[in-house]
PDB file of C-alpha atoms in Angstrom:
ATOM      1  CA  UNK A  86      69.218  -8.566 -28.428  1.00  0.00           C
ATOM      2  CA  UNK A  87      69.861 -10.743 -25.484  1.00  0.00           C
ATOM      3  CA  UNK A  88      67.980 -14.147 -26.077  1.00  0.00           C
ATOM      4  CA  UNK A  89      65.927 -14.804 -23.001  1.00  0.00           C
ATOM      5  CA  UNK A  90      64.019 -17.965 -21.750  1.00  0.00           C
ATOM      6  CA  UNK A  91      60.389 -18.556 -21.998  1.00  0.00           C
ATOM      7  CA  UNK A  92      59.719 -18.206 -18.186  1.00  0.00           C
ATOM      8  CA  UNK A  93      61.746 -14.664 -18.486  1.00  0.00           C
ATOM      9  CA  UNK A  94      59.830 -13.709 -21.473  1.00  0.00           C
ATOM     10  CA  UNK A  95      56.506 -14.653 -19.323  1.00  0.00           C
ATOM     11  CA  UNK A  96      57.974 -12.318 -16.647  1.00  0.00           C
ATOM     12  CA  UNK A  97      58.774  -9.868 -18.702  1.00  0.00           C
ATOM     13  CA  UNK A  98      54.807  -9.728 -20.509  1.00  0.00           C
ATOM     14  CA  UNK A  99      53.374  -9.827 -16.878  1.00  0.00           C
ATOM     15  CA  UNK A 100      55.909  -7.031 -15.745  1.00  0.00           C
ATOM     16  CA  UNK A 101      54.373  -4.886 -18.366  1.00  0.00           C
ATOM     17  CA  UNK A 102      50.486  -5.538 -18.264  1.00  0.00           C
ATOM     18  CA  UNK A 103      51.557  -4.649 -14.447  1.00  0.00           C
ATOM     19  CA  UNK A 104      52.963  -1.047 -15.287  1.00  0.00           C
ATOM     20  CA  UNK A 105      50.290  -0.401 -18.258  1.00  0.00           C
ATOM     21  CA  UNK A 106      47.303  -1.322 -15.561  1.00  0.00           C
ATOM     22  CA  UNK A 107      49.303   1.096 -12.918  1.00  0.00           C
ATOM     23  CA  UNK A 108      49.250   4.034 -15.581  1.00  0.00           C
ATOM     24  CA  UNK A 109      45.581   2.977 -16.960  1.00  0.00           C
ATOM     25  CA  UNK A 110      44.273   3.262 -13.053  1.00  0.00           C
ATOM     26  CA  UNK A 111      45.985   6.591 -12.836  1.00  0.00           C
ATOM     27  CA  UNK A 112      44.703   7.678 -16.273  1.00  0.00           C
ATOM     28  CA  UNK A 113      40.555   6.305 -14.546  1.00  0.00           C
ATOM     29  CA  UNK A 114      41.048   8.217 -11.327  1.00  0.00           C
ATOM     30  CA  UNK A 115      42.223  11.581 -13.038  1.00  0.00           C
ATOM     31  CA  UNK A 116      39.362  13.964 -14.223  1.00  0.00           C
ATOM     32  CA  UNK A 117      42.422  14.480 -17.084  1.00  0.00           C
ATOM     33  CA  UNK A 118      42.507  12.346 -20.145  1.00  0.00           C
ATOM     34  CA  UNK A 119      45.430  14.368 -21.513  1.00  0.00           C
ATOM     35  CA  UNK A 120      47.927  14.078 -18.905  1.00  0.00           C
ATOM     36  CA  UNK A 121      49.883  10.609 -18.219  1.00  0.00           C
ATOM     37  CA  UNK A 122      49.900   8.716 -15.076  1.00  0.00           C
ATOM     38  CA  UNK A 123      53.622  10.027 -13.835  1.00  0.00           C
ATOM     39  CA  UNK A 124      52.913  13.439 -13.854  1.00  0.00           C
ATOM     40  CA  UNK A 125      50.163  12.863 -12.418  1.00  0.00           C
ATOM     41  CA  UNK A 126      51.936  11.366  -9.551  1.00  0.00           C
ATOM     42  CA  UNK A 127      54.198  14.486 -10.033  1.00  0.00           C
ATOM     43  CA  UNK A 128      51.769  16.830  -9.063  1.00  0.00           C
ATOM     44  CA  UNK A 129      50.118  15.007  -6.449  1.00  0.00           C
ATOM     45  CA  UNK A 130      53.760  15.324  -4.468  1.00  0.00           C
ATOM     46  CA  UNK A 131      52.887  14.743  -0.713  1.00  0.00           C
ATOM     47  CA  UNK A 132      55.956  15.912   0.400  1.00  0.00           C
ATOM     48  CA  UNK A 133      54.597  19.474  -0.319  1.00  0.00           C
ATOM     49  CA  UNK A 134      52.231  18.608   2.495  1.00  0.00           C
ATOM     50  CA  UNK A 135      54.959  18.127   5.039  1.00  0.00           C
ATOM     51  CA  UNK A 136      56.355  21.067   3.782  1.00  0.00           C
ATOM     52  CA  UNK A 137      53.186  23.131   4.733  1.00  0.00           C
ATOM     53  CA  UNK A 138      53.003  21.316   8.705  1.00  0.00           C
ATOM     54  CA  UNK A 139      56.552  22.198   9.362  1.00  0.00           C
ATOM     55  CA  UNK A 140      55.051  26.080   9.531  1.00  0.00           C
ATOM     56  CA  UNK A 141      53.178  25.542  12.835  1.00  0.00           C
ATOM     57  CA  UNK A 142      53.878  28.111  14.975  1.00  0.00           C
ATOM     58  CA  UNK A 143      53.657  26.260  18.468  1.00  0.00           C
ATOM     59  CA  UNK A 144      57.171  24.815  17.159  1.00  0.00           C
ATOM     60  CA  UNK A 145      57.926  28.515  17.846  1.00  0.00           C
ATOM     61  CA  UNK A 146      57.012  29.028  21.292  1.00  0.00           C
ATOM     62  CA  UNK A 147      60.306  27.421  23.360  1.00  0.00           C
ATOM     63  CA  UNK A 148      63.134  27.683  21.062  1.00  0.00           C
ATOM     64  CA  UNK A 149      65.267  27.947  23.635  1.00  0.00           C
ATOM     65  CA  UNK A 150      65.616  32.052  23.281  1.00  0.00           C
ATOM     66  CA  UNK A 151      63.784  32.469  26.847  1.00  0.00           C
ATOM     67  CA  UNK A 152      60.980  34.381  24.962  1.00  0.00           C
ATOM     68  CA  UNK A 153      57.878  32.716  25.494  1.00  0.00           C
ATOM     69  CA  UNK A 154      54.998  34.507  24.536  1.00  0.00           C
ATOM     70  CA  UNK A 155      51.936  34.514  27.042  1.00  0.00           C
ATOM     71  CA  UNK A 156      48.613  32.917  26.306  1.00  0.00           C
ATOM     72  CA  UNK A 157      46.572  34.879  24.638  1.00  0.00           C
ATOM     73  CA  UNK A 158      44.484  37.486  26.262  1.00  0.00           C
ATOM     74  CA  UNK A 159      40.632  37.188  26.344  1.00  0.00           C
ATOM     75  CA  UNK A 160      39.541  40.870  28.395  1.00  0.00           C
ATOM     76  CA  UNK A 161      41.247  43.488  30.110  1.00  0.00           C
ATOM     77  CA  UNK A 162      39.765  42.669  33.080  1.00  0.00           C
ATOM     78  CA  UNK A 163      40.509  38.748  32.623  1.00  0.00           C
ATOM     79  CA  UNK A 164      44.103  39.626  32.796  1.00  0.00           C
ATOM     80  CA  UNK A 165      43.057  42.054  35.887  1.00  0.00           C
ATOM     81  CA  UNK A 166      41.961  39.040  37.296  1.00  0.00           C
ATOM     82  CA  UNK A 167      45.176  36.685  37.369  1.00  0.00           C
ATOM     83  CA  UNK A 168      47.144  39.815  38.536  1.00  0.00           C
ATOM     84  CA  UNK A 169      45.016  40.865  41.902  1.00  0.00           C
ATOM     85  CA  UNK A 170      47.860  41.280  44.932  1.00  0.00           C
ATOM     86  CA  UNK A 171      50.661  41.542  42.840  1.00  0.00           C
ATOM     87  CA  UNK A 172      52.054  45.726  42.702  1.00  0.00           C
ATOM     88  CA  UNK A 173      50.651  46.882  39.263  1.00  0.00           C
ATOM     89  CA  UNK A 174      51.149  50.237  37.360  1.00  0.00           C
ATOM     90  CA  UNK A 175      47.636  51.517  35.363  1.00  0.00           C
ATOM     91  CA  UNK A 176      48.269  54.234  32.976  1.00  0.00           C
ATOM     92  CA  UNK A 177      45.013  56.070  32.121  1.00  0.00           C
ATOM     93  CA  UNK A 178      44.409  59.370  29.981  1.00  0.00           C
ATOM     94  CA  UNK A 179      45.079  61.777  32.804  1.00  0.00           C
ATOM     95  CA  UNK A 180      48.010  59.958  35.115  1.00  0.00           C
ATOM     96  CA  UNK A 181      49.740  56.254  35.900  1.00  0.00           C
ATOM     97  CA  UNK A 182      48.503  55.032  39.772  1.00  0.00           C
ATOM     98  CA  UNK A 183      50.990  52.798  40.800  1.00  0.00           C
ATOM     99  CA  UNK A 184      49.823  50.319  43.469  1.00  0.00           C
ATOM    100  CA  UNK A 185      48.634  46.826  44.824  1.00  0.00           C
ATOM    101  CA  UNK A 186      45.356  45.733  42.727  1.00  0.00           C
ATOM    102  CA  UNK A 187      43.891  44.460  45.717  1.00  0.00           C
ATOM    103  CA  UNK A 188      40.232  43.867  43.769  1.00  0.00           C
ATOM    104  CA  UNK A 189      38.559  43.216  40.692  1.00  0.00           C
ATOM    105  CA  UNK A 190      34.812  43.661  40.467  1.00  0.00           C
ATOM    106  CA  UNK A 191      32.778  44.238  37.512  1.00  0.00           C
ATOM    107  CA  UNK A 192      33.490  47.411  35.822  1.00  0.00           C
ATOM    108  CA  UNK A 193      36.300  48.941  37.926  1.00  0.00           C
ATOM    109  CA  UNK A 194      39.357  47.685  40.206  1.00  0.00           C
ATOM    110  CA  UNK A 195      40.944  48.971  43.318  1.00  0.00           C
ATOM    111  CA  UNK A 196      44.372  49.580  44.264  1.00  0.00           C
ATOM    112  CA  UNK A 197      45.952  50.459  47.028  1.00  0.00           C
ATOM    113  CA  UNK A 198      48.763  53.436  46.762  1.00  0.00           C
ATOM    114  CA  UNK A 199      52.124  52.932  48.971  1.00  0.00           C
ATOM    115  CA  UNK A 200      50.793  55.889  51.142  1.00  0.00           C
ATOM    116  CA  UNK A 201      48.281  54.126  51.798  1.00  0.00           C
ATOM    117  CA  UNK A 202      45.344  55.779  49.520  1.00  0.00           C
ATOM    118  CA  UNK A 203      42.788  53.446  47.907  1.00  0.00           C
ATOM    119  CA  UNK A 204      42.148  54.491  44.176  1.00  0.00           C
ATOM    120  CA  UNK A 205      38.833  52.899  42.091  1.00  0.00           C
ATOM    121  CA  UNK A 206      40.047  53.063  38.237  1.00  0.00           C
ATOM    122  CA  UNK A 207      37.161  52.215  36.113  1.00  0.00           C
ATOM    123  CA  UNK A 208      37.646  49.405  33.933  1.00  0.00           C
ATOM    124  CA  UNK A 209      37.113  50.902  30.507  1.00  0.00           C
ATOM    125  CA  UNK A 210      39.281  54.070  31.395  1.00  0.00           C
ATOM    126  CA  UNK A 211      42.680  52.025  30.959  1.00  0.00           C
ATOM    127  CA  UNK A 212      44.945  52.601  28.826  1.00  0.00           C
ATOM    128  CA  UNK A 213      47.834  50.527  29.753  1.00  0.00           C
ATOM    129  CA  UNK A 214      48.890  48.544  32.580  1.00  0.00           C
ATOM    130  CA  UNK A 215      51.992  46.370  33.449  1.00  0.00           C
ATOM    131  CA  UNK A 216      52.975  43.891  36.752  1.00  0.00           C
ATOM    132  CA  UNK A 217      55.834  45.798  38.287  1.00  0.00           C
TER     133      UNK A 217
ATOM    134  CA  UNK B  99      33.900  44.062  50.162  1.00  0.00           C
ATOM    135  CA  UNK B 100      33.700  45.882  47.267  1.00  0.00           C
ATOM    136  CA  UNK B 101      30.080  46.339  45.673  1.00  0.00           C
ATOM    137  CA  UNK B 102      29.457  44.984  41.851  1.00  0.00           C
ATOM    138  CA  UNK B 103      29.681  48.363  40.132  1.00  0.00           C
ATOM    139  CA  UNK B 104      32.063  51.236  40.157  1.00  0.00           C
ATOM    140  CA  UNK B 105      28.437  53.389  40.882  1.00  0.00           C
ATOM    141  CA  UNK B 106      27.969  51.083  43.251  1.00  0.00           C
ATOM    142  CA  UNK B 107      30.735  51.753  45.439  1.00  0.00           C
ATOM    143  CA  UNK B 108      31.310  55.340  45.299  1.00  0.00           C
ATOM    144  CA  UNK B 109      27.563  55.463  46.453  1.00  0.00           C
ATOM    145  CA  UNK B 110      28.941  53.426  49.701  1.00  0.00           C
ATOM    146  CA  UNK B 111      31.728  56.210  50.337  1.00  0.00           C
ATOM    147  CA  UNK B 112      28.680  59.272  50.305  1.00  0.00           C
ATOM    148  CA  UNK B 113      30.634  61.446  53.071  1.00  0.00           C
ATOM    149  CA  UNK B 114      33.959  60.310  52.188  1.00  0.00           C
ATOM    150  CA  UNK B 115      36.940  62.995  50.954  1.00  0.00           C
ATOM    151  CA  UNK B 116      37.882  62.444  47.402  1.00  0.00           C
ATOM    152  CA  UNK B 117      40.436  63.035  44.322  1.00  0.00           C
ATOM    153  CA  UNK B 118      37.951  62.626  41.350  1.00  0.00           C
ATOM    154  CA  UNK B 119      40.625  62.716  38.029  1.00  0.00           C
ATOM    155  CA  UNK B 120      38.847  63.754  34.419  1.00  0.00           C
ATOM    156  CA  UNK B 121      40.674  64.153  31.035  1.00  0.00           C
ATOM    157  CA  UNK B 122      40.933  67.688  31.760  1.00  0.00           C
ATOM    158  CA  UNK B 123      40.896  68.409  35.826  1.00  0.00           C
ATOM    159  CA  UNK B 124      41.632  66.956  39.466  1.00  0.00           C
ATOM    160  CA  UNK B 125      38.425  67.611  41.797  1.00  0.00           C
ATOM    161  CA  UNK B 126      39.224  67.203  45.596  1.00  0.00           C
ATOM    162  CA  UNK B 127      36.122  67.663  47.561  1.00  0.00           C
ATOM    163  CA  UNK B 128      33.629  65.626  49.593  1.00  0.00           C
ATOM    164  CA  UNK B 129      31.412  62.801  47.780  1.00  0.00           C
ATOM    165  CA  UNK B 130      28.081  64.001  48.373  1.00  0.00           C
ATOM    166  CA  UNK B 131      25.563  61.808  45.886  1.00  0.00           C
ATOM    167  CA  UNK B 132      25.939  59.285  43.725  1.00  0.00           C
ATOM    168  CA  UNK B 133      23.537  58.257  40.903  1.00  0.00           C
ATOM    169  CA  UNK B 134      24.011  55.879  38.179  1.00  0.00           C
ATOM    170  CA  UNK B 135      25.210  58.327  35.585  1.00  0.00           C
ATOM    171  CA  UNK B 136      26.584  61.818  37.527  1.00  0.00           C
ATOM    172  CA  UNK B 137      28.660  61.676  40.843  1.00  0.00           C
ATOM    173  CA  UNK B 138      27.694  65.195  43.038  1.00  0.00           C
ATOM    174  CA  UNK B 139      31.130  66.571  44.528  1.00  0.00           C
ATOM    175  CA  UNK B 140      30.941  69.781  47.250  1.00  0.00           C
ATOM    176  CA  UNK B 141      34.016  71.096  46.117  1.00  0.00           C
ATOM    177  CA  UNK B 142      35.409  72.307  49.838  1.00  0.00           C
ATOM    178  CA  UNK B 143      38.733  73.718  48.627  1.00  0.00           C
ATOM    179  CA  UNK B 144      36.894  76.471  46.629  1.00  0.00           C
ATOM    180  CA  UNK B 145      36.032  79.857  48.216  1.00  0.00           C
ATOM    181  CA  UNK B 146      34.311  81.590  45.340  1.00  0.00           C
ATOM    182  CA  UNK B 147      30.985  80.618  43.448  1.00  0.00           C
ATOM    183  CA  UNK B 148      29.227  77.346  43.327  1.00  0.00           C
ATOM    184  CA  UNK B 149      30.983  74.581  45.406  1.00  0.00           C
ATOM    185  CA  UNK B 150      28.829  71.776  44.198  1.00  0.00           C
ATOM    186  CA  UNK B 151      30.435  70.069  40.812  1.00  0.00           C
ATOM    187  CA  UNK B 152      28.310  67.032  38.962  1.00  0.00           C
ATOM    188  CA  UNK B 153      30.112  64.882  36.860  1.00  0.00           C
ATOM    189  CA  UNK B 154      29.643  62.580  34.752  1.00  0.00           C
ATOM    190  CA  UNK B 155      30.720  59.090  35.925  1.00  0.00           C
ATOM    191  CA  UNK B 156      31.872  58.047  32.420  1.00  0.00           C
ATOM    192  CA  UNK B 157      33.959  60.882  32.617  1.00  0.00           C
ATOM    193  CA  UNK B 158      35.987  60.140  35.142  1.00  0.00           C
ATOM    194  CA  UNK B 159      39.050  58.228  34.982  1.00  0.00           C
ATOM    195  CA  UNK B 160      39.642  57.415  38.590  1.00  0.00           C
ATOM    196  CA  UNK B 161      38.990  58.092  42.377  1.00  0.00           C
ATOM    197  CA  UNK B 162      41.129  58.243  44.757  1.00  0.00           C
ATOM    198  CA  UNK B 163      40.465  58.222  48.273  1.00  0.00           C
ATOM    199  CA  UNK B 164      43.434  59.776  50.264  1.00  0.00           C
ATOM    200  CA  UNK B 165      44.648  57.487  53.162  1.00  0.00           C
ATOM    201  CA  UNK B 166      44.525  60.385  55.786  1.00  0.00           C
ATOM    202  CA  UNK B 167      40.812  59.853  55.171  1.00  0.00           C
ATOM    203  CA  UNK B 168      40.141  56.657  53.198  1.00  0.00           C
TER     204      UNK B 168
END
C-alpha cells in the first residue's frame, strides 16, 4: 500500500463523498431504486438522439444526383395554375388533348390545340397531365 | 374571359359547333342549351331519328370547339 500524506488522504475522502453524492443524485432522480447510477447514465445515451436527427429527409433533397423532388402538391388545379401558357398534355378517360393551357377557372381549364381549336376539359375529368 | 364555371361557359357558346367527348362516344353537333346539369346538342351530322342529344354535363370529359368555327 503506497503511504500517502494527510492532505492526499483528505483528497482522496473528498474525491469519494464527490462520486458517492454523483451516484446518490442519480439513484434520487431515477423512479428505479434497483438500478445504479452508471447504467443509468447508460441508458439515457444522447447520442441515440443524434442518431435519430441525422434521418431528416430535407438532407435528401440536393444530394448532388440532379433529382430534386418538387414541392408538394396541394390540388390539381393548384398545379393547373403555375402551369397556364406553358404547352401541356391532359390525358382524360376517353383521349390526351395536347395544347397551350391558356386558362384556369374554377372547375374546368382551356387549351388551345396547335390547329387552332379551343378545348374546355373539366377539372375533375383528368386523369393525368404533364408540361411538355 | 372565361366565365367561373365550366356550365357557365358552354352556356356563352349557345350557337357554337362542338366536339362533346363522353366515356363512351364523340358528339359533333351544334350547342343548343345549356343548363346546370344537361348540355342540349342538335346533332347535325345525323340524318335518321332524333337529332337532339342531352347529356349530362358530369358526363362529359371535354369540349372542343373546332378552330374553323371556334
Amino acid at each position: 500500500m503506497v503511504n500517502l500524506t494527510n492532505r492526499q488522504l483528505g483528497l482522496l475522502r473528498l474525491s469519494n463523498l464527490l462520486t458517492q453524492n454523483t451516484l446518490t443524485d442519480n439513484n434520487t432522480t431515477s423512479n428505479t431504486n434497483t438500478n445504479s447510477g452508471i447504467s443509468e447514465n447508460i441508458s439515457i445515451d444522447l447520442p441515440g438522439f443524434d442518431l435519430d436527427a441525422g434521418l431528416n429527409l430535407d438532407f435528401g433533397r440536393n444530394d448532388g444526383t440532379g433529382t430534386d423532388l418538387p414541392d408538394t402538391p396541394g390540388t390539381i388545379r393548384d398545379v393547373l395554375l403555375t402551369m397556364v401558357n406553358e404547352r401541356l398534355q391532359v390525358t382524360t378517360t376517353s383521349g390526351v388533348i395536347t395544347g397551350t393551357l391558356i386558362s384556369v377557372q374554377g372547375n374546368y381549364i382551356v387549351i388551345i390545340e396547335a390547329d387552332g381549336s379551343q378545348v374546355l376539359v373539366p377539372i375533375n375529368e383528368i386523369d393525368t397531365f404533364r408540361e411538355l | 374571359m372565361f366565365q367561373e364555371t365550366f356550365a357557365a361557359e358552354l352556356a356563352t357558346r349557345i350557337g357554337s359547333f362542338v366536339e362533346v367527348v363522353t366515356d363512351s362516344d364523340m358528339i359533333d353537333g351544334v350547342l343548343s342549351n345549356v343548363t346546370a346539369d344537361l348540355v342540349l346538342v342538335v346533332n347535325v351530322g345525323s340524318g335518321y331519328g332524333s337529332n337532339t342529344l342531352y347529356l349530362s354535363i358530369d358526363a362529359i370529359n371535354f369540349v372542343r370547339f373546332p378552330s374553323a368555327v371556334a
